[in-house]
Amino acid sequence: MIIKKFLAKTETEAIEMAKQELGNAAIVMNIKKVRPKGLAKLFIHGKVEVTAALDEAPVQTEKVSESTVSDFSRPKPAMDVAKNTGEEDSLEERLTRLQALLEKQMSEKKEEEKSGETIAKQKTEETAEIEEAVPVDEEKEKEIEYAKNCKELIYQQMLANEVDKEIADSIMEEVNRSLPEDALLDQILANIYQKIILMIGQPYLIDAKPKDKTIFIFFLGSTGVGKTTTIAKIASKLKLEEKANIVLVTADTYRIAAVEQLKTYANILSVPLKVIYSPKELEESMEELSQYDICLVDTAGRSHKDKEQMNDIRELMEQIPIAERQIYLVLNAGTKYNDLQEIASTYSSFTDYSIIFTKLDETSSAGAMLNIKMKTKCPLSYVTWGQNVPDDIGEIDPQKVAKQLLGGNRVN
């Protein structure tokens, strides 16, 4: 991994310098203002220092089919997403909690080693001279041991956050290959932090700009994962913030009060709601729905174990041409990882999709998000927490996920 600092008059200029030297794949690790000291501050204006990093190994660009990512859904540039804002304006602040833990445990270990020494021998001048010739090797060994212990603690921290062991092992193997044995704690943290950000990738979001044809966005998932509430949150954002011309469609006529729930949101937002009872009815409604830019389709909650129900979902989606549809699989972040894998695999058998994780307020672990991203190779998009519409939703933030996996605060 290459880490460099760039100094310029403004943040924009410094980031541009980083882009020119390291390329667009670089990640901004830290942004801070540098002020002159002493009397110089009266005559010289402060500057902005940007620390950027680039993984020396080429980043594999995942191919996503047209049904998942078209002109309708574009990722944000890596440099833009990696900018620090608000309370997260430095890598040190984002990882303070973990670093404090590591230093505390390292300190405790040293104290234990000291207390274990039972005999203190008086050094003679001869032995002192011999020991003075050795410190270089001894110090090197201590630094290597310290770095090894730091890596182990970070590794255990990832496992505690339910990162799949295979993925955690892969991260640590890359770190061992790219860093020296005696790497400093900051180097280790920065390296792992960047790798997780690159693994999470940039979110694929709904583009509210008008297209030549209506875009149909289907929301799939099991019963109770929060599809309807998620649709309401996204619809609110599109209508109120993007001023998009949208229509809601529900095919969830099986669940009690599902239609009424979405109808309530539709009335509040002053957007039309269309209820369909069969795939054929969706096809017949195409002319009516084509006057809108975006059509959000709420599907019925289905068990991924029921093949007949899965066929119903597939038939419904196939009424819309691939180029005009986009699929979001809604997953509960608190669901067991094995079940998430099975659900994701079942839907992968007949469609590509982006992933929305819901109910982040009901789980303390972010490991499932990284795991599913790596297992499915499907892009992550939105995350939700709570029932407040439209507030409790946002795009996935790779920095926040990396921070939590390394011992920081919750993703939301």
mmCIF file of C-alpha atoms in Angstrom:
data_model
loop_
_atom_site.group_PDB
_atom_site.id
_atom_site.type_symbol
_atom_site.label_atom_id
_atom_site.label_comp_id
_atom_site.label_asym_id
_atom_site.label_seq_id
_atom_site.Cartn_x
_atom_site.Cartn_y
_atom_site.Cartn_z
ATOM 1 C CA MET A 1 0.000 0.000 0.000
ATOM 2 C CA ILE A 2 1.233 3.518 -0.908
ATOM 3 C CA ILE A 3 0.484 6.314 1.580
ATOM 4 C CA LYS A 4 1.358 9.924 0.683
ATOM 5 C CA LYS A 5 0.624 13.399 2.000
ATOM 6 C CA PHE A 6 -0.282 16.361 -0.205
ATOM 7 C CA LEU A 7 -0.153 19.990 0.928
ATOM 8 C CA ALA A 8 -2.092 22.764 -0.827
ATOM 9 C CA LYS A 9 -3.940 25.982 -0.167
ATOM 10 C CA THR A 10 -7.355 24.316 -0.298
ATOM 11 C CA GLU A 11 -8.776 20.857 0.305
ATOM 12 C CA THR A 12 -9.899 20.614 -3.339
ATOM 13 C CA GLU A 13 -6.403 21.395 -4.640
ATOM 14 C CA ALA A 14 -4.812 18.839 -2.318
ATOM 15 C CA ILE A 15 -7.276 16.108 -3.367
ATOM 16 C CA GLU A 16 -6.670 16.959 -7.027
ATOM 17 C CA MET A 17 -2.921 16.567 -6.447
ATOM 18 C CA ALA A 18 -3.587 13.159 -4.899
ATOM 19 C CA LYS A 19 -5.730 12.137 -7.863
ATOM 20 C CA GLN A 20 -3.085 13.213 -10.359
ATOM 21 C CA GLU A 21 -0.311 11.282 -8.630
ATOM 22 C CA LEU A 22 -2.137 8.210 -7.299
ATOM 23 C CA GLY A 23 -5.135 8.024 -9.625
ATOM 24 C CA ASN A 24 -8.894 7.987 -9.011
ATOM 25 C CA ALA A 25 -8.697 4.685 -7.101
ATOM 26 C CA ALA A 26 -6.909 6.434 -4.223
ATOM 27 C CA ILE A 27 -8.629 6.720 -0.859
ATOM 28 C CA VAL A 28 -8.457 9.899 1.245
ATOM 29 C CA MET A 29 -7.415 8.719 4.704
ATOM 30 C CA ASN A 30 -7.154 12.066 6.485
ATOM 31 C CA ILE A 31 -7.755 15.790 5.922
ATOM 32 C CA LYS A 32 -6.411 18.381 8.314
ATOM 33 C CA LYS A 33 -5.572 22.072 8.380
ATOM 34 C CA VAL A 34 -1.907 22.985 8.886
ATOM 35 C CA ARG A 35 -1.404 26.347 10.572
ATOM 36 C CA PRO A 36 1.968 28.167 10.838
ATOM 37 C CA LYS A 37 3.441 28.350 14.325
ATOM 38 C CA GLY A 38 4.675 31.366 16.251
ATOM 39 C CA LEU A 39 4.788 34.784 14.596
ATOM 40 C CA ALA A 40 4.633 33.216 11.141
ATOM 41 C CA LYS A 41 0.902 32.709 11.554
ATOM 42 C CA LEU A 42 0.464 36.489 11.328
ATOM 43 C CA PHE A 43 1.910 36.607 7.817
ATOM 44 C CA ILE A 44 1.340 33.158 6.300
ATOM 45 C CA HIS A 45 -2.050 31.613 5.646
ATOM 46 C CA GLY A 46 -2.705 28.037 6.739
ATOM 47 C CA LYS A 47 -2.794 25.147 4.296
ATOM 48 C CA VAL A 48 -4.639 21.856 3.996
ATOM 49 C CA GLU A 49 -2.858 18.503 4.250
ATOM 50 C CA VAL A 50 -4.513 15.471 2.638
ATOM 51 C CA THR A 51 -3.252 11.969 3.373
ATOM 52 C CA ALA A 52 -4.162 9.586 0.540
ATOM 53 C CA ALA A 53 -3.559 5.881 0.128
ATOM 54 C CA LEU A 54 -3.490 3.509 -2.808
ATOM 55 C CA ASP A 55 -3.492 -0.262 -2.676
ATOM 56 C CA GLU A 56 -0.567 -1.451 -4.815
ATOM 57 C CA ALA A 57 -2.539 -4.559 -5.781
ATOM 58 C CA PRO A 58 -4.959 -3.832 -8.664
ATOM 59 C CA VAL A 59 -8.543 -3.490 -7.515
ATOM 60 C CA GLN A 60 -10.819 -5.912 -9.327
ATOM 61 C CA THR A 61 -13.756 -4.139 -10.904
ATOM 62 C CA GLU A 62 -16.867 -6.179 -10.389
ATOM 63 C CA LYS A 63 -19.129 -6.637 -13.377
ATOM 64 C CA VAL A 64 -22.758 -5.943 -12.645
ATOM 65 C CA SER A 65 -25.370 -6.803 -15.225
ATOM 66 C CA GLU A 66 -27.568 -4.192 -16.854
ATOM 67 C CA SER A 67 -30.524 -5.192 -14.710
ATOM 68 C CA THR A 68 -28.603 -4.154 -11.616
ATOM 69 C CA VAL A 69 -26.584 -1.173 -12.806
ATOM 70 C CA SER A 70 -27.433 0.911 -15.866
ATOM 71 C CA ASP A 71 -27.273 4.635 -16.505
ATOM 72 C CA PHE A 72 -29.933 4.762 -13.816
ATOM 73 C CA SER A 73 -27.441 3.834 -11.094
ATOM 74 C CA ARG A 74 -23.924 5.196 -11.022
ATOM 75 C CA PRO A 75 -21.311 4.810 -8.270
ATOM 76 C CA LYS A 76 -19.703 7.877 -6.692
ATOM 77 C CA PRO A 77 -15.970 8.424 -7.314
ATOM 78 C CA ALA A 78 -13.769 6.765 -4.689
ATOM 79 C CA MET A 79 -12.088 10.042 -3.752
ATOM 80 C CA ASP A 80 -15.410 11.756 -3.065
ATOM 81 C CA VAL A 81 -16.837 9.011 -0.876
ATOM 82 C CA ALA A 82 -13.641 8.843 1.159
ATOM 83 C CA LYS A 83 -13.768 12.523 2.196
ATOM 84 C CA ASN A 84 -13.997 13.145 5.916
ATOM 85 C CA THR A 85 -16.778 15.317 7.303
ATOM 86 C CA GLY A 86 -18.000 16.454 10.713
ATOM 87 C CA GLU A 87 -16.975 14.309 13.611
ATOM 88 C CA GLU A 88 -14.907 11.974 11.405
ATOM 89 C CA ASP A 89 -12.258 14.412 10.158
ATOM 90 C CA SER A 90 -9.210 12.198 10.814
ATOM 91 C CA LEU A 91 -8.237 8.560 10.702
ATOM 92 C CA GLU A 92 -6.868 8.836 14.232
ATOM 93 C CA GLU A 93 -10.243 9.992 15.559
ATOM 94 C CA ARG A 94 -12.109 7.268 13.708
ATOM 95 C CA LEU A 95 -9.886 4.565 15.193
ATOM 96 C CA THR A 96 -9.098 6.033 18.601
ATOM 97 C CA ARG A 97 -11.170 3.458 20.431
ATOM 98 C CA LEU A 98 -9.350 0.488 18.951
ATOM 99 C CA GLN A 99 -5.924 2.068 19.293
ATOM 100 C CA ALA A 100 -6.562 2.787 22.966
ATOM 101 C CA LEU A 101 -7.584 -0.840 23.457
ATOM 102 C CA LEU A 102 -4.469 -2.101 21.722
ATOM 103 C CA GLU A 103 -2.116 0.175 23.644
ATOM 104 C CA LYS A 104 -3.776 -0.737 26.932
ATOM 105 C CA GLN A 105 -3.396 -4.442 26.296
ATOM 106 C CA MET A 106 0.187 -4.017 25.123
ATOM 107 C CA SER A 107 0.960 -2.008 28.257
ATOM 108 C CA GLU A 108 -0.609 -4.660 30.484
ATOM 109 C CA LYS A 109 1.446 -7.322 28.766
ATOM 110 C CA LYS A 110 4.658 -5.414 29.413
ATOM 111 C CA GLU A 111 3.752 -5.010 33.080
ATOM 112 C CA GLU A 112 3.182 -8.747 33.360
ATOM 113 C CA GLU A 113 6.593 -9.406 31.850
ATOM 114 C CA LYS A 114 8.239 -7.041 34.320
ATOM 115 C CA SER A 115 6.485 -8.575 37.310
ATOM 116 C CA GLY A 116 7.617 -12.015 36.165
ATOM 117 C CA GLU A 117 11.254 -11.125 36.607
ATOM 118 C CA THR A 118 12.266 -12.617 39.947
ATOM 119 C CA ILE A 119 16.032 -12.076 39.927
ATOM 120 C CA ALA A 120 17.746 -8.789 39.151
ATOM 121 C CA LYS A 121 21.421 -9.283 38.403
ATOM 122 C CA GLN A 122 23.971 -6.561 38.835
ATOM 123 C CA LYS A 123 25.521 -5.711 35.492
ATOM 124 C CA THR A 124 29.301 -5.524 35.205
ATOM 125 C CA GLU A 125 30.958 -3.141 32.776
ATOM 126 C CA GLU A 126 31.778 -6.054 30.494
ATOM 127 C CA THR A 127 28.217 -7.381 30.279
ATOM 128 C CA ALA A 128 26.907 -3.853 29.824
ATOM 129 C CA GLU A 129 29.161 -3.424 26.784
ATOM 130 C CA ILE A 130 27.993 -6.751 25.350
ATOM 131 C CA GLU A 131 24.326 -5.862 25.882
ATOM 132 C CA GLU A 132 24.815 -2.464 24.261
ATOM 133 C CA ALA A 133 25.967 -4.237 21.114
ATOM 134 C CA VAL A 134 22.851 -6.415 21.003
ATOM 135 C CA PRO A 135 19.976 -3.886 21.406
ATOM 136 C CA VAL A 136 19.497 -3.488 17.647
ATOM 137 C CA ASP A 137 18.463 -7.116 17.223
ATOM 138 C CA GLU A 138 16.556 -7.248 20.484
ATOM 139 C CA GLU A 139 14.683 -4.035 19.721
ATOM 140 C CA LYS A 140 13.822 -5.347 16.268
ATOM 141 C CA GLU A 141 12.420 -8.541 17.747
ATOM 142 C CA LYS A 142 10.334 -6.558 20.224
ATOM 143 C CA GLU A 143 8.910 -4.409 17.422
ATOM 144 C CA ILE A 144 8.061 -7.493 15.374
ATOM 145 C CA GLU A 145 6.390 -9.112 18.389
ATOM 146 C CA TYR A 146 4.464 -5.911 19.119
ATOM 147 C CA ALA A 147 3.240 -5.688 15.508
ATOM 148 C CA LYS A 148 2.249 -9.363 15.620
ATOM 149 C CA ASN A 149 0.220 -8.829 18.789
ATOM 150 C CA CYS A 150 -1.464 -5.760 17.274
ATOM 151 C CA LYS A 151 -2.486 -7.727 14.187
ATOM 152 C CA GLU A 152 -3.854 -10.526 16.349
ATOM 153 C CA LEU A 153 -5.978 -8.095 18.377
ATOM 154 C CA ILE A 154 -7.350 -6.470 15.211
ATOM 155 C CA TYR A 155 -8.053 -9.906 13.772
ATOM 156 C CA GLN A 156 -9.969 -10.908 16.904
ATOM 157 C CA GLN A 157 -11.842 -7.597 16.765
ATOM 158 C CA MET A 158 -13.068 -8.416 13.241
ATOM 159 C CA LEU A 159 -14.146 -11.902 14.295
ATOM 160 C CA ALA A 160 -15.984 -10.405 17.283
ATOM 161 C CA ASN A 161 -17.904 -8.241 14.794
ATOM 162 C CA GLU A 162 -18.835 -11.454 12.941
ATOM 163 C CA VAL A 163 -16.598 -10.996 9.928
ATOM 164 C CA ASP A 164 -16.380 -14.376 8.227
ATOM 165 C CA LYS A 165 -13.144 -16.115 9.252
ATOM 166 C CA GLU A 166 -12.186 -16.768 5.645
ATOM 167 C CA ILE A 167 -12.524 -13.050 4.835
ATOM 168 C CA ALA A 168 -10.646 -11.967 7.978
ATOM 169 C CA ASP A 169 -7.839 -14.416 7.156
ATOM 170 C CA SER A 170 -7.642 -13.018 3.630
ATOM 171 C CA ILE A 171 -7.336 -9.446 4.949
ATOM 172 C CA MET A 172 -4.564 -10.361 7.365
ATOM 173 C CA GLU A 173 -2.669 -12.319 4.702
ATOM 174 C CA GLU A 174 -2.679 -9.258 2.442
ATOM 175 C CA VAL A 175 -1.505 -7.074 5.328
ATOM 176 C CA ASN A 176 1.370 -9.448 6.072
ATOM 177 C CA ARG A 177 2.406 -9.382 2.412
ATOM 178 C CA SER A 178 2.237 -5.607 2.013
ATOM 179 C CA LEU A 179 3.717 -4.415 5.335
ATOM 180 C CA PRO A 180 7.048 -5.116 7.038
ATOM 181 C CA GLU A 181 7.057 -7.416 10.062
ATOM 182 C CA ASP A 182 7.764 -4.514 12.414
ATOM 183 C CA ALA A 183 5.085 -2.171 10.997
ATOM 184 C CA LEU A 184 3.752 0.487 13.346
ATOM 185 C CA LEU A 185 0.216 0.279 14.720
ATOM 186 C CA ASP A 186 -0.897 3.279 12.645
ATOM 187 C CA GLN A 187 0.372 1.621 9.479
ATOM 188 C CA ILE A 188 -1.427 -1.633 10.270
ATOM 189 C CA LEU A 189 -4.693 0.123 11.074
ATOM 190 C CA ALA A 190 -4.538 2.344 7.988
ATOM 191 C CA ASN A 191 -3.771 -0.636 5.745
ATOM 192 C CA ILE A 192 -6.649 -2.774 7.039
ATOM 193 C CA TYR A 193 -8.987 0.220 7.115
ATOM 194 C CA GLN A 194 -8.325 0.933 3.448
ATOM 195 C CA LYS A 195 -8.732 -2.697 2.425
ATOM 196 C CA ILE A 196 -12.157 -2.925 4.083
ATOM 197 C CA ILE A 197 -13.262 0.300 2.365
ATOM 198 C CA LEU A 198 -12.208 -1.108 -1.003
ATOM 199 C CA MET A 199 -13.981 -4.402 -0.284
ATOM 200 C CA ILE A 200 -17.251 -2.667 0.653
ATOM 201 C CA GLY A 201 -17.072 -0.596 -2.539
ATOM 202 C CA GLN A 202 -19.183 2.381 -3.490
ATOM 203 C CA PRO A 203 -22.972 2.278 -3.097
ATOM 204 C CA TYR A 204 -25.292 1.981 -6.090
ATOM 205 C CA LEU A 205 -28.153 4.382 -5.542
ATOM 206 C CA ILE A 206 -31.323 5.374 -7.341
ATOM 207 C CA ASP A 207 -30.767 8.153 -9.848
ATOM 208 C CA ALA A 208 -33.759 10.481 -9.896
ATOM 209 C CA LYS A 209 -32.877 12.087 -13.222
ATOM 210 C CA PRO A 210 -35.575 11.524 -15.885
ATOM 211 C CA LYS A 211 -34.865 8.776 -18.422
ATOM 212 C CA ASP A 212 -36.261 7.977 -21.851
ATOM 213 C CA LYS A 213 -38.368 5.216 -20.326
ATOM 214 C CA THR A 214 -39.935 4.542 -16.942
ATOM 215 C CA ILE A 215 -37.608 2.690 -14.581
ATOM 216 C CA PHE A 216 -39.286 -0.051 -12.532
ATOM 217 C CA ILE A 217 -37.569 -0.701 -9.210
ATOM 218 C CA PHE A 218 -38.533 -3.969 -7.527
ATOM 219 C CA PHE A 219 -37.979 -4.569 -3.817
ATOM 220 C CA LEU A 220 -37.639 -8.249 -2.906
ATOM 221 C CA GLY A 221 -37.210 -9.996 0.426
ATOM 222 C CA SER A 222 -38.684 -12.175 3.122
ATOM 223 C CA THR A 223 -41.713 -11.229 5.193
ATOM 224 C CA GLY A 224 -40.929 -8.740 7.954
ATOM 225 C CA VAL A 225 -37.604 -7.402 6.671
ATOM 226 C CA GLY A 226 -39.047 -3.905 6.258
ATOM 227 C CA LYS A 227 -39.633 -3.626 2.486
ATOM 228 C CA THR A 228 -42.727 -1.417 2.684
ATOM 229 C CA THR A 229 -41.209 1.018 5.192
ATOM 230 C CA THR A 230 -37.994 1.137 3.151
ATOM 231 C CA ILE A 231 -39.971 1.944 0.000
ATOM 232 C CA ALA A 232 -41.759 4.744 1.867
ATOM 233 C CA LYS A 233 -38.422 6.212 2.979
ATOM 234 C CA ILE A 234 -36.942 6.063 -0.518
ATOM 235 C CA ALA A 235 -40.147 7.445 -2.061
ATOM 236 C CA SER A 236 -40.048 10.362 0.386
ATOM 237 C CA LYS A 237 -36.439 11.164 -0.515
ATOM 238 C CA LEU A 238 -37.155 10.998 -4.251
ATOM 239 C CA LYS A 239 -40.339 13.061 -4.042
ATOM 240 C CA LEU A 240 -39.390 15.693 -1.449
ATOM 241 C CA GLU A 241 -35.668 16.117 -2.097
ATOM 242 C CA GLU A 242 -35.232 15.141 -5.759
ATOM 243 C CA LYS A 243 -38.673 16.314 -6.938
ATOM 244 C CA ALA A 244 -38.916 13.080 -8.913
ATOM 245 C CA ASN A 245 -42.065 12.039 -10.770
ATOM 246 C CA ILE A 246 -42.821 8.711 -9.057
ATOM 247 C CA VAL A 247 -45.611 6.169 -8.697
ATOM 248 C CA LEU A 248 -45.989 3.382 -6.126
ATOM 249 C CA VAL A 249 -47.112 -0.123 -7.063
ATOM 250 C CA THR A 250 -47.865 -2.889 -4.607
ATOM 251 C CA ALA A 251 -48.189 -6.571 -5.355
ATOM 252 C CA ASP A 252 -48.263 -7.399 -1.655
ATOM 253 C CA THR A 253 -51.944 -8.298 -1.455
ATOM 254 C CA TYR A 254 -51.321 -11.266 0.845
ATOM 255 C CA ARG A 255 -50.250 -9.524 4.017
ATOM 256 C CA ILE A 256 -52.962 -7.979 6.168
ATOM 257 C CA ALA A 257 -53.011 -4.166 5.921
ATOM 258 C CA ALA A 258 -49.967 -4.081 3.607
ATOM 259 C CA VAL A 259 -51.868 -2.161 0.933
ATOM 260 C CA GLU A 260 -53.318 0.247 3.505
ATOM 261 C CA GLN A 261 -49.873 0.942 4.929
ATOM 262 C CA LEU A 262 -48.428 1.927 1.551
ATOM 263 C CA LYS A 263 -51.619 3.816 0.684
ATOM 264 C CA THR A 264 -51.151 5.964 3.796
ATOM 265 C CA TYR A 265 -47.624 6.902 2.722
ATOM 266 C CA ALA A 266 -48.797 7.564 -0.835
ATOM 267 C CA ASN A 267 -51.489 9.965 0.417
ATOM 268 C CA ILE A 268 -49.000 11.828 2.609
ATOM 269 C CA LEU A 269 -46.600 12.237 -0.325
ATOM 270 C CA SER A 270 -49.403 12.974 -2.813
ATOM 271 C CA VAL A 271 -48.227 10.262 -5.186
ATOM 272 C CA PRO A 272 -50.443 7.680 -6.941
ATOM 273 C CA LEU A 273 -50.652 4.053 -5.786
ATOM 274 C CA LYS A 274 -51.488 1.158 -8.062
ATOM 275 C CA VAL A 275 -52.534 -2.225 -6.616
ATOM 276 C CA ILE A 276 -51.930 -5.275 -8.807
ATOM 277 C CA TYR A 277 -53.041 -8.817 -8.126
ATOM 278 C CA SER A 278 -51.136 -10.734 -10.807
ATOM 279 C CA PRO A 279 -48.113 -10.420 -13.096
ATOM 280 C CA LYS A 280 -50.458 -10.089 -16.061
ATOM 281 C CA GLU A 281 -52.084 -7.058 -14.445
ATOM 282 C CA LEU A 282 -48.691 -5.343 -14.199
ATOM 283 C CA GLU A 283 -48.146 -5.876 -17.918
ATOM 284 C CA GLU A 284 -51.592 -4.427 -18.667
ATOM 285 C CA SER A 285 -50.788 -1.349 -16.574
ATOM 286 C CA MET A 286 -47.621 -0.474 -18.492
ATOM 287 C CA GLU A 287 -49.210 2.290 -20.549
ATOM 288 C CA GLU A 288 -50.693 3.913 -17.432
ATOM 289 C CA LEU A 289 -47.407 3.690 -15.507
ATOM 290 C CA SER A 290 -45.227 4.891 -18.384
ATOM 291 C CA GLN A 291 -46.101 8.553 -17.669
ATOM 292 C CA TYR A 292 -43.896 8.416 -14.547
ATOM 293 C CA ASP A 293 -40.089 8.461 -14.348
ATOM 294 C CA ILE A 294 -39.777 5.955 -11.516
ATOM 295 C CA CYS A 295 -42.090 3.149 -10.443
ATOM 296 C CA LEU A 296 -41.357 1.631 -7.013
ATOM 297 C CA VAL A 297 -42.778 -1.907 -6.784
ATOM 298 C CA ASP A 298 -43.464 -3.499 -3.395
ATOM 299 C CA THR A 299 -43.521 -7.281 -3.798
ATOM 300 C CA ALA A 300 -45.090 -9.731 -1.386
ATOM 301 C CA GLY A 301 -42.836 -11.147 1.314
ATOM 302 C CA ARG A 302 -41.865 -14.617 0.201
ATOM 303 C CA SER A 303 -40.015 -17.550 1.742
ATOM 304 C CA HIS A 304 -36.814 -18.248 -0.140
ATOM 305 C CA LYS A 305 -37.408 -21.941 0.546
ATOM 306 C CA ASP A 306 -40.695 -22.006 -1.398
ATOM 307 C CA LYS A 307 -39.942 -22.584 -5.106
ATOM 308 C CA GLU A 308 -43.489 -21.768 -6.212
ATOM 309 C CA GLN A 309 -43.407 -18.412 -4.451
ATOM 310 C CA MET A 310 -39.990 -17.661 -5.966
ATOM 311 C CA ASN A 311 -41.417 -18.408 -9.417
ATOM 312 C CA ASP A 312 -44.221 -15.901 -8.732
ATOM 313 C CA ILE A 313 -41.626 -13.201 -7.995
ATOM 314 C CA ARG A 314 -39.668 -14.069 -11.130
ATOM 315 C CA GLU A 315 -42.787 -13.975 -13.305
ATOM 316 C CA LEU A 316 -43.728 -10.555 -11.917
ATOM 317 C CA MET A 317 -40.301 -9.069 -12.704
ATOM 318 C CA GLU A 318 -40.210 -10.597 -16.184
ATOM 319 C CA GLN A 319 -43.135 -8.418 -17.221
ATOM 320 C CA ILE A 320 -40.607 -5.576 -17.396
ATOM 321 C CA PRO A 321 -37.692 -5.603 -19.904
ATOM 322 C CA ILE A 322 -34.269 -6.027 -18.276
ATOM 323 C CA ALA A 323 -33.083 -2.604 -19.439
ATOM 324 C CA GLU A 324 -36.013 -0.926 -17.674
ATOM 325 C CA ARG A 325 -35.883 -2.649 -14.313
ATOM 326 C CA GLN A 326 -33.682 -2.528 -11.257
ATOM 327 C CA ILE A 327 -33.772 -5.005 -8.373
ATOM 328 C CA TYR A 328 -33.100 -4.432 -4.684
ATOM 329 C CA LEU A 329 -32.888 -7.346 -2.266
ATOM 330 C CA VAL A 330 -33.868 -6.183 1.223
ATOM 331 C CA LEU A 331 -32.115 -8.035 4.057
ATOM 332 C CA ASN A 332 -32.454 -7.734 7.825
ATOM 333 C CA ALA A 333 -28.971 -6.978 9.211
ATOM 334 C CA GLY A 334 -29.825 -8.957 12.344
ATOM 335 C CA THR A 335 -30.552 -12.205 10.497
ATOM 336 C CA LYS A 336 -28.151 -15.118 11.055
ATOM 337 C CA TYR A 337 -25.320 -15.100 8.556
ATOM 338 C CA ASN A 338 -26.053 -18.621 7.315
ATOM 339 C CA ASP A 339 -29.661 -17.639 6.594
ATOM 340 C CA LEU A 340 -28.528 -14.447 4.825
ATOM 341 C CA GLN A 341 -26.257 -16.546 2.621
ATOM 342 C CA GLU A 342 -29.088 -18.900 1.741
ATOM 343 C CA ILE A 343 -31.523 -16.072 0.972
ATOM 344 C CA ALA A 344 -28.983 -14.227 -1.165
ATOM 345 C CA SER A 345 -28.062 -17.404 -3.026
ATOM 346 C CA THR A 346 -31.705 -18.235 -3.798
ATOM 347 C CA TYR A 347 -32.391 -14.848 -5.364
ATOM 348 C CA SER A 348 -29.062 -14.926 -7.217
ATOM 349 C CA SER A 349 -30.277 -18.009 -9.054
ATOM 350 C CA PHE A 350 -32.721 -15.956 -11.135
ATOM 351 C CA THR A 351 -31.790 -12.266 -10.916
ATOM 352 C CA ASP A 352 -29.032 -9.781 -10.252
ATOM 353 C CA TYR A 353 -29.642 -7.233 -7.515
ATOM 354 C CA SER A 354 -28.283 -4.530 -5.264
ATOM 355 C CA ILE A 355 -28.578 -5.002 -1.496
ATOM 356 C CA ILE A 356 -30.370 -2.947 1.156
ATOM 357 C CA PHE A 357 -29.713 -3.756 4.814
ATOM 358 C CA THR A 358 -32.474 -2.855 7.256
ATOM 359 C CA LYS A 359 -32.856 -2.701 11.048
ATOM 360 C CA LEU A 360 -29.290 -1.713 11.846
ATOM 361 C CA ASP A 361 -30.610 -0.419 15.160
ATOM 362 C CA GLU A 362 -31.405 -4.015 16.159
ATOM 363 C CA THR A 363 -27.878 -5.394 15.768
ATOM 364 C CA SER A 364 -24.465 -4.424 17.100
ATOM 365 C CA SER A 365 -22.466 -6.146 14.353
ATOM 366 C CA ALA A 366 -21.601 -4.908 10.874
ATOM 367 C CA GLY A 367 -19.800 -8.081 9.821
ATOM 368 C CA ALA A 368 -22.770 -9.444 7.866
ATOM 369 C CA MET A 369 -22.647 -6.515 5.437
ATOM 370 C CA LEU A 370 -19.020 -7.152 4.509
ATOM 371 C CA ASN A 371 -19.582 -10.913 4.374
ATOM 372 C CA ILE A 372 -22.585 -10.743 2.029
ATOM 373 C CA LYS A 373 -20.869 -8.190 -0.196
ATOM 374 C CA MET A 374 -17.861 -10.476 -0.624
ATOM 375 C CA LYS A 375 -19.899 -13.667 -1.013
ATOM 376 C CA THR A 376 -22.445 -12.356 -3.540
ATOM 377 C CA LYS A 377 -20.268 -9.760 -5.323
ATOM 378 C CA CYS A 378 -23.466 -7.682 -5.518
ATOM 379 C CA PRO A 379 -23.244 -3.938 -4.769
ATOM 380 C CA LEU A 380 -24.505 -2.563 -1.473
ATOM 381 C CA SER A 381 -26.801 0.456 -1.597
ATOM 382 C CA TYR A 382 -28.899 1.744 1.299
ATOM 383 C CA VAL A 383 -29.072 0.983 5.021
ATOM 384 C CA THR A 384 -32.023 1.743 7.309
ATOM 385 C CA TRP A 385 -32.608 1.972 11.042
ATOM 386 C CA GLY A 386 -35.755 2.797 13.001
ATOM 387 C CA GLN A 387 -39.272 3.532 11.738
ATOM 388 C CA ASN A 388 -39.023 7.270 11.089
ATOM 389 C CA VAL A 389 -39.927 8.171 7.504
ATOM 390 C CA PRO A 390 -37.932 9.504 5.722
ATOM 391 C CA ASP A 391 -35.145 10.134 8.236
ATOM 392 C CA ASP A 392 -33.958 6.648 9.176
ATOM 393 C CA ILE A 393 -32.268 5.754 5.896
ATOM 394 C CA GLY A 394 -28.959 6.538 4.240
ATOM 395 C CA GLU A 395 -26.495 5.224 1.688
ATOM 396 C CA ILE A 396 -24.010 2.669 2.936
ATOM 397 C CA ASP A 397 -20.872 4.396 4.204
ATOM 398 C CA PRO A 398 -17.746 2.221 3.659
ATOM 399 C CA GLN A 399 -15.790 4.337 6.165
ATOM 400 C CA LYS A 400 -18.332 3.804 8.938
ATOM 401 C CA VAL A 401 -18.486 0.074 8.266
ATOM 402 C CA ALA A 402 -14.684 -0.173 8.377
ATOM 403 C CA LYS A 403 -14.621 1.893 11.548
ATOM 404 C CA GLN A 404 -17.094 -0.383 13.344
ATOM 405 C CA LEU A 405 -15.358 -3.561 12.220
ATOM 406 C CA LEU A 406 -12.138 -2.184 13.707
ATOM 407 C CA GLY A 407 -13.723 -1.237 16.990
ATOM 408 C CA GLY A 408 -15.462 2.091 16.318
ATOM 409 C CA ASN A 409 -19.081 3.182 16.747
ATOM 410 C CA ARG A 410 -22.210 1.722 15.182
ATOM 411 C CA VAL A 411 -22.731 2.124 11.411
ATOM 412 C CA ASN A 412 -25.844 4.235 11.866
#
